[in-house]
Structure formats: C-alpha cells, structure tokens
GROMACS .gro file of C-alpha atoms in nm:
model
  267
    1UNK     CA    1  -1.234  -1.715   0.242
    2UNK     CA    2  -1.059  -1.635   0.576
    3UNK     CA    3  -1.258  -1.327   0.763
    4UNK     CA    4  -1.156  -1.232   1.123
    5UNK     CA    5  -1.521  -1.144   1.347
    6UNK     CA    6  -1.371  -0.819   1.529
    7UNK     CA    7  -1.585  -0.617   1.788
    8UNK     CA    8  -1.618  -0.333   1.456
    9UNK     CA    9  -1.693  -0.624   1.149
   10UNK     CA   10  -1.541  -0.866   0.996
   11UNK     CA   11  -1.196  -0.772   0.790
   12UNK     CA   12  -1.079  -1.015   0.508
   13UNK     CA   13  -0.722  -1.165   0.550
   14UNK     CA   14  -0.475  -1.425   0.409
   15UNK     CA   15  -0.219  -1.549   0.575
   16UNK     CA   16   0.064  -1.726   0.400
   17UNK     CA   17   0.373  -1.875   0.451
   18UNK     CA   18   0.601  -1.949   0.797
   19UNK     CA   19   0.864  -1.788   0.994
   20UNK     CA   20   0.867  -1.441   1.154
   21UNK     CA   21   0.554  -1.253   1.100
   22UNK     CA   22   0.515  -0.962   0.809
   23UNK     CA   23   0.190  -0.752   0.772
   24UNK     CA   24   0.162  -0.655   0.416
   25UNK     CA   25  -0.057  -0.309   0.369
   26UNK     CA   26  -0.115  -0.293  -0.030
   27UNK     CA   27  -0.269   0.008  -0.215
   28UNK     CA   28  -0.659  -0.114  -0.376
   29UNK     CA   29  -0.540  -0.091  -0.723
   30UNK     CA   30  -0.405  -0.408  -0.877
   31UNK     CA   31  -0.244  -0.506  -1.233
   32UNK     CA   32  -0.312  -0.791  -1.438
   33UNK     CA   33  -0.082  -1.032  -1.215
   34UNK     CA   34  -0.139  -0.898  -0.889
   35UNK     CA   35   0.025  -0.943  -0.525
   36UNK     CA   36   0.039  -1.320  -0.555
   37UNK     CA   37   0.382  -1.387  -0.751
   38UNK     CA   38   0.526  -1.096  -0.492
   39UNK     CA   39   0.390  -1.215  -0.167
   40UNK     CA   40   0.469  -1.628  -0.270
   41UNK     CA   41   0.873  -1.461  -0.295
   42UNK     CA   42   0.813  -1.344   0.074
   43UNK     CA   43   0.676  -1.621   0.243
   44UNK     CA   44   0.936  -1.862   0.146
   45UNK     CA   45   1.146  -1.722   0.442
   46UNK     CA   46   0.822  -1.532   0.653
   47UNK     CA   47   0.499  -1.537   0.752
   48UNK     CA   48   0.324  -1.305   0.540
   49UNK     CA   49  -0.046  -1.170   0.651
   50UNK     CA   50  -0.262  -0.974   0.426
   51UNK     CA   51  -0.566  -0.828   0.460
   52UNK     CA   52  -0.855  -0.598   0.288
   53UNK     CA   53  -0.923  -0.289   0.445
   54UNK     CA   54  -1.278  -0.234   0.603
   55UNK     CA   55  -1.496  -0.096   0.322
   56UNK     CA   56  -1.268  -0.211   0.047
   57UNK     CA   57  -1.237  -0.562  -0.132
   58UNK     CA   58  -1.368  -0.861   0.007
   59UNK     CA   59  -1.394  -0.653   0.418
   60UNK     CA   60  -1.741  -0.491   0.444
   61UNK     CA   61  -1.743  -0.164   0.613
   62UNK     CA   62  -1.753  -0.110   1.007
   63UNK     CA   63  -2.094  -0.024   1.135
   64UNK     CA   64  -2.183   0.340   1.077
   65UNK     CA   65  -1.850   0.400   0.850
   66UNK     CA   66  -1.956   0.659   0.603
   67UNK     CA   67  -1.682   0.925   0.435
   68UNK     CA   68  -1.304   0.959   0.444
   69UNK     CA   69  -1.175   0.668   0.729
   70UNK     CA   70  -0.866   0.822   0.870
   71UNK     CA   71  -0.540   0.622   0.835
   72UNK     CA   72  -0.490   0.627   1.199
   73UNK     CA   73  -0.847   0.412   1.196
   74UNK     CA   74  -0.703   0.170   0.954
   75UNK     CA   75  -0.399   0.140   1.179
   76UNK     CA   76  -0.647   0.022   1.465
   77UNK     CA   77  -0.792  -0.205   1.271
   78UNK     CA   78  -0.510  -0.368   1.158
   79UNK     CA   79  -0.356  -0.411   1.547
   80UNK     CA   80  -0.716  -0.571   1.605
   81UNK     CA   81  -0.624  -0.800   1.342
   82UNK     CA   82  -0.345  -0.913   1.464
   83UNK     CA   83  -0.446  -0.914   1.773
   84UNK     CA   84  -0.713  -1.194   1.702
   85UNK     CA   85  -0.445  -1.389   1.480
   86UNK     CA   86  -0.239  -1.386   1.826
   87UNK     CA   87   0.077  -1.196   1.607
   88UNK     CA   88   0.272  -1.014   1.908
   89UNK     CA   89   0.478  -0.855   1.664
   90UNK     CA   90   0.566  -0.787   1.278
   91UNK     CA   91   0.721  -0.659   0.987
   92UNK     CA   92   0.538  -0.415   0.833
   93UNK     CA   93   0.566  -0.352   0.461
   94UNK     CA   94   0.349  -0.050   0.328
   95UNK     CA   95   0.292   0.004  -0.058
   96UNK     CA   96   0.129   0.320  -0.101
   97UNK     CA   97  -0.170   0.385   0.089
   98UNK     CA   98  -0.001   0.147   0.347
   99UNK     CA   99   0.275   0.339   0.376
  100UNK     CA  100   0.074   0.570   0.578
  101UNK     CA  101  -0.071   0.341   0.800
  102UNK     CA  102   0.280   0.165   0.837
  103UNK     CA  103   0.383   0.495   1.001
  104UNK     CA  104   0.043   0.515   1.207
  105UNK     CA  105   0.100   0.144   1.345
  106UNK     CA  106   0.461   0.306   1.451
  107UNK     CA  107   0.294   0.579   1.625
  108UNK     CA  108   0.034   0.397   1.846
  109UNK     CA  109   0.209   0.094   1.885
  110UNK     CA  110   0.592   0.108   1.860
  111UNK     CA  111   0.771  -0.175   2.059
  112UNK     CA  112   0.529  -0.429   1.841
  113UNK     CA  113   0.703  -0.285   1.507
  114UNK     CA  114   1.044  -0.484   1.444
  115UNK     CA  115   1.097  -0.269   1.092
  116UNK     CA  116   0.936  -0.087   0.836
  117UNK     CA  117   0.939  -0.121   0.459
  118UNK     CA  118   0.813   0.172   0.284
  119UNK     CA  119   0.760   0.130  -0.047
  120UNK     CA  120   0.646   0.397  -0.316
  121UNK     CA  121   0.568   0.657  -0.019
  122UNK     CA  122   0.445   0.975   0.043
  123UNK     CA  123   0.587   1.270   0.320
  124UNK     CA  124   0.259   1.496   0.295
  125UNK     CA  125   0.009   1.634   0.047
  126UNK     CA  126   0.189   1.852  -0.173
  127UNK     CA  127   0.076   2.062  -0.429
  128UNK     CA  128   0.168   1.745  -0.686
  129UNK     CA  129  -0.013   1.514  -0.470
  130UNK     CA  130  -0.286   1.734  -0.439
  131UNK     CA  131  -0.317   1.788  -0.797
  132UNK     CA  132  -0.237   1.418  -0.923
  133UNK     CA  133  -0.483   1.300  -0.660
  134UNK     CA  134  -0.784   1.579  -0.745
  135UNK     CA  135  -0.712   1.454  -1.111
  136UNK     CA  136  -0.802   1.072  -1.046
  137UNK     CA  137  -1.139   1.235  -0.885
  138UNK     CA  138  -1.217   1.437  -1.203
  139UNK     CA  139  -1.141   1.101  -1.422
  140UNK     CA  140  -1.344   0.883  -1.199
  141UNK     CA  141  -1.653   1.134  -1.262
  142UNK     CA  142  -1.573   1.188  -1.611
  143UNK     CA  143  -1.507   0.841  -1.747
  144UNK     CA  144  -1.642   0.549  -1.851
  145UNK     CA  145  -1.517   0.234  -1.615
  146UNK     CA  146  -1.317   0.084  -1.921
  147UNK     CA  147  -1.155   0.435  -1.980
  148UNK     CA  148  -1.126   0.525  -1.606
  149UNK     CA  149  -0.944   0.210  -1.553
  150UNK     CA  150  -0.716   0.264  -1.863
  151UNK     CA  151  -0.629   0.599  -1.715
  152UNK     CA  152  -0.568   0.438  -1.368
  153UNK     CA  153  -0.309   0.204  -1.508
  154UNK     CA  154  -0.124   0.447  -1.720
  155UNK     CA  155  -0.104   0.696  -1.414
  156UNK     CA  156   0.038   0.392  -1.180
  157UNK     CA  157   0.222   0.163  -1.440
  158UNK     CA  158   0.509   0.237  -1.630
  159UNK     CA  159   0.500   0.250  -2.041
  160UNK     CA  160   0.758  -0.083  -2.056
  161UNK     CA  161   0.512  -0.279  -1.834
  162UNK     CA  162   0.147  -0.182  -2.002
  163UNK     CA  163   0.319  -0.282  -2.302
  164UNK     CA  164   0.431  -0.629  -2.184
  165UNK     CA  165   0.086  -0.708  -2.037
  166UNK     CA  166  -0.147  -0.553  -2.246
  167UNK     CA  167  -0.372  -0.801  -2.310
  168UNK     CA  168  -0.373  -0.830  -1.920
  169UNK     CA  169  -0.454  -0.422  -1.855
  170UNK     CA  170  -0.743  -0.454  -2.218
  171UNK     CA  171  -0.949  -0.755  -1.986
  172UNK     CA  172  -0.896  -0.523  -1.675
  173UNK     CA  173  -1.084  -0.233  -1.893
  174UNK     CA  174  -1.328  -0.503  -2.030
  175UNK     CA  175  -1.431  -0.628  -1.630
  176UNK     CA  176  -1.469  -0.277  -1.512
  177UNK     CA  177  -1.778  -0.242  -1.696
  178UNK     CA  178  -1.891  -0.466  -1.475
  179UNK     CA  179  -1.770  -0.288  -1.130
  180UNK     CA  180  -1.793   0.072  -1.217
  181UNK     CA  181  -1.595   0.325  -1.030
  182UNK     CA  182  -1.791   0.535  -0.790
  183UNK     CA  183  -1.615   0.852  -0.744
  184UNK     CA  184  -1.727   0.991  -0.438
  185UNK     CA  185  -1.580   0.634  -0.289
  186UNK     CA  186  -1.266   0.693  -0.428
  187UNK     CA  187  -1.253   1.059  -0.329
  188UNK     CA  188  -1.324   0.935   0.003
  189UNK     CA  189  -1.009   0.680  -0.002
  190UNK     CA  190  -0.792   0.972  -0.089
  191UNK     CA  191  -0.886   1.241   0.114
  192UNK     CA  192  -0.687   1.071   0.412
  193UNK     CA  193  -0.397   1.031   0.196
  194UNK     CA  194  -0.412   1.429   0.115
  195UNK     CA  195  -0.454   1.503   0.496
  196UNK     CA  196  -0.188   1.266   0.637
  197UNK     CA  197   0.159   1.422   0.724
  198UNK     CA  198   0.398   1.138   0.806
  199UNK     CA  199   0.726   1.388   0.905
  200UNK     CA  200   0.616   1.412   1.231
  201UNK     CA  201   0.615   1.003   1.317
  202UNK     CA  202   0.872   0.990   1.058
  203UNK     CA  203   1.105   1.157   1.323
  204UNK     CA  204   1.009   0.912   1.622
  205UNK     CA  205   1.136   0.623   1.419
  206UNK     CA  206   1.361   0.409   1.600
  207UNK     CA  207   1.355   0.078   1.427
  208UNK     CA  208   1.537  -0.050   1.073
  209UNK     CA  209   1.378   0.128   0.812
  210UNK     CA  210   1.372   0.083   0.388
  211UNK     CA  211   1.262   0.326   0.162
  212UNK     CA  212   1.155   0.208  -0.153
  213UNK     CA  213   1.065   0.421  -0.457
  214UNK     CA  214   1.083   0.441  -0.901
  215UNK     CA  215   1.212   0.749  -1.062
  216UNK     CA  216   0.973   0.775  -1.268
  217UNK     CA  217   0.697   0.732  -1.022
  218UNK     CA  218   0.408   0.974  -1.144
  219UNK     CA  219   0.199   0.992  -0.846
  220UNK     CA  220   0.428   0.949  -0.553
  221UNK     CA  221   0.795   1.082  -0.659
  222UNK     CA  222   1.127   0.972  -0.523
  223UNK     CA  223   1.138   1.269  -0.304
  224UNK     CA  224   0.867   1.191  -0.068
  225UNK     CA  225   1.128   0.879   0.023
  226UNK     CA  226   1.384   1.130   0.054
  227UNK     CA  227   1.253   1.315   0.293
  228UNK     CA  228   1.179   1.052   0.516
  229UNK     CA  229   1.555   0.898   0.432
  230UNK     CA  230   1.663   1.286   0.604
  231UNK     CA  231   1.433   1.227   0.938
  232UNK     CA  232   1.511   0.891   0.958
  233UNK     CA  233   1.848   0.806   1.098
  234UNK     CA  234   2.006   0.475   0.972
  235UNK     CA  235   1.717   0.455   0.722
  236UNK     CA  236   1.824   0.281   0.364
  237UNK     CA  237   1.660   0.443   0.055
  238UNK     CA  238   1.648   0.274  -0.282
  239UNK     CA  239   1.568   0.427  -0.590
  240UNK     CA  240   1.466   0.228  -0.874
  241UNK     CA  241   1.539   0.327  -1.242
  242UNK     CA  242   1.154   0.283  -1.380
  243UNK     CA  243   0.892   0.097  -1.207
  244UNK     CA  244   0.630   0.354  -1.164
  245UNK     CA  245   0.398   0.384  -0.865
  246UNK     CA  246   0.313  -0.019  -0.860
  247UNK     CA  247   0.674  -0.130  -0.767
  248UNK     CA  248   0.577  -0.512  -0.589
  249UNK     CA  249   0.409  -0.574  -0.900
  250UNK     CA  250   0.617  -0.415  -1.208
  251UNK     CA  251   0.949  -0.513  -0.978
  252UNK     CA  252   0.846  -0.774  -0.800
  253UNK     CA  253   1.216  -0.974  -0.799
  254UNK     CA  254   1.409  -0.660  -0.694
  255UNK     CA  255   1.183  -0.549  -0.438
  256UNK     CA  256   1.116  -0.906  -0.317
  257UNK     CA  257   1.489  -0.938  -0.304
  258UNK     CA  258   1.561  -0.608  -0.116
  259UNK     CA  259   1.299  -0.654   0.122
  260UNK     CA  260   1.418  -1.021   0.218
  261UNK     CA  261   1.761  -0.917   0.284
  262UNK     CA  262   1.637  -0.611   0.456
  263UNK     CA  263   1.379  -0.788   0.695
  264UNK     CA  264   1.664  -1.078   0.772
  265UNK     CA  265   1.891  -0.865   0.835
  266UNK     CA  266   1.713  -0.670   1.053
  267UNK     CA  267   1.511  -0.971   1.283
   0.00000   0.00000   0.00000
C-alpha cells in the first residue's frame, strides 16, 4: 500500500493511470462496488490520484488531530500530497465532502487548479443540511452497525440501485458488525461540512467548472449546484434524473462520460 511520509503523517494514496493529472476527493461512504469501476473509466485518458484523508481509511491521523478538521486543513494536506508526488498541477474532481475541499484547493492555490468537477455538492449548511446531517448523528448513536449502515445506504443510494445490489448493501450490514460506527467520529466529519460556505470562493472562480448533481438527491439537492451554476460564470450544470447522493458509483458511465469530455475539453 502506497503512503506518502509528509512533515504532519503519512496520508494513503493511489495513483492510477497516465496523462494529465486528476486529484479525485471522494466522500468516506462507499457501496458494494466502490470507486474502482469509476476511477479505471478515468484513467484510460488521465492520471488519476486518490487518496484517504488523514484520520479516515487506510491515513492515520496527523499528530495531535482531535475534533472537527476543517476543510481548509484537508485542502493543505492534499497540496502536500501532491507536492511530494511532484504534480504541478490538476484536475480536481470533488464528490461530496470533496466538493468542499475542491473549492478550498481553489482558494489557496488557484493558478495550480486547471478545472473543477463538482459533483453532488453543497453551497452552505441549510436548514435541510443541517437537519439531514444532525439525523445521521442521531442514527449513528441510536443504531446498531448493521442497521446504521442500512440507514446510511438508503439515505445516499437511490431505491433502483439498493434493489439491484442488494446482496452487495446485506454483506455491507453483515461487515459493519465488525467496524462499528462511532458517532462522535462521524459528528466530527460533518461538522466542517455544516460550517463550510462555498459562495464566497464560488465567486472567485475563474477556471472551467462542472456541476454535477441527481434530482432526487436526499442529502445534497440539485439546488446547492444551482447556486454555484449562478456565481459561477461559464459554469456547466448537469442534472441527473435519479442517482441519489452516490452519483460516481450509481452513474458511474454518465458521469465518467461527462467528466472525460469536460476535463478534455477543458486541458
């Protein structure tokens, strides 16, 4: 397993692929076929680097890191990254979570930023957020793992797709038994997201930006991407019919396809 030694730990990465480089920021929650079958679409034509985020997956935390880790901290860590990889510049595709630190990688380092995918984003913490998000907290402290993670995927996957993998999302329940959720952790993971208000970078964009997002998106609505699309200039906004809040996974050939053209056209 590849793990870059920076000055504040060791972060987790893959790097797959050639061509012109794309950084990949995915949300922690996965589905029974994961990023794989998405990211293998992209780096037929890129360079596509992934990596866990310090505290989460395979990255241990950064000395001393206790509570809510601001996204603007991610952000740093993820130009440190790249900065030991020797990758002068990138792509950045956000999902989610990374969405937020797409935007906070645009802030503090601009001119390294040739475009931004957005995918399944949020504008602020509105009161749907806010409740949505508050809601995964009480379920995490409420629930068993296999329930809490049954919840988790019906909040983030659409009806169509739980249905087609079901067997998949049942052995998901079954392994978190194993790894039970700790809900202060995830309270701690979404307090940044509740706090972050990307309309203000949003407006300071300057490079080729897509918007991403699935109607029927339950956590993070269309309208977030709308808003964005309306500080934006020249941004392009796509709104799926279904997909839910896990888009590169439950729409992995569309978004694949939209993001190729997107990024090609815009190198």
């Amino acid at each position: 397993m590849p793990f870059a030694d920076l000055d504040d730990g060791a972060i987790f990465y893959e790097r797959r692929g050639t061509g012109p480089a794309v950084f990949l920021i995915p949300p922690v929650s996965r589905g029974p076929e994961g990023l794989d079958p998405f990211i293998d679409l992209l780096a037929g034509d890129f360079e596509v680097f992934r990596h866990d985020q310090r505290g989460l997956g395979a990255s241990p935390p950064a000395a001393g890191q206790r509570g809510p880790v601001p996204l603007a901290q991610r952000a740093a860590a993820a130009f440190d990254l790249l900065d030991h990889l020797g990758v002068d510049d990138v792509h950045v595709v956000g999902h989610s979570t990374g969405c937020g630190i797409a935007l906070e990688m645009w802030r503090t380092a601009s001119a390294r930023i040739n475009s931004l995918t957005l995918a399944a984003p949020w504008s602020h913490g509105d009161a749907q957020l806010v409740t949505m998000q508050n809601l995964r907290v009480a379920a995490a402290r409420a629930l068993s793992p296999a329930d809490y993670a049954t919840y988790n995927a019906s909040l983030l996957f659409p009806p169509w797709y739980r249905q087609r993998f079901a067997a998949g999302f049942e052995a998901l329940a079954a392994a978190a038994v194993d790894h039970p959720q700790d809900a202060e952790v995830i309270a701690n993971g979404l307090i940044p997201i509740l706090n972050f208000d990307g309309r203000s970078i949003a407006e300071t964009v300057t490079c080729p930006v897509l918007i991403i997002a699935a109607g029927d998106d339950q956590l993070m609505p269309p309208w977030h991407g709308r808003a964005y699309v309306d500080l934006i200039n020249g941004s392009q906004n796509v709104v799926l019919d279904s997909g839910g809040h896990m888009v590169l996974e439950t729409c992995r050939e569309r978004v694949a396809a939209l993001i190729l053209d997107f990024m090609s056209a815009a190198a």
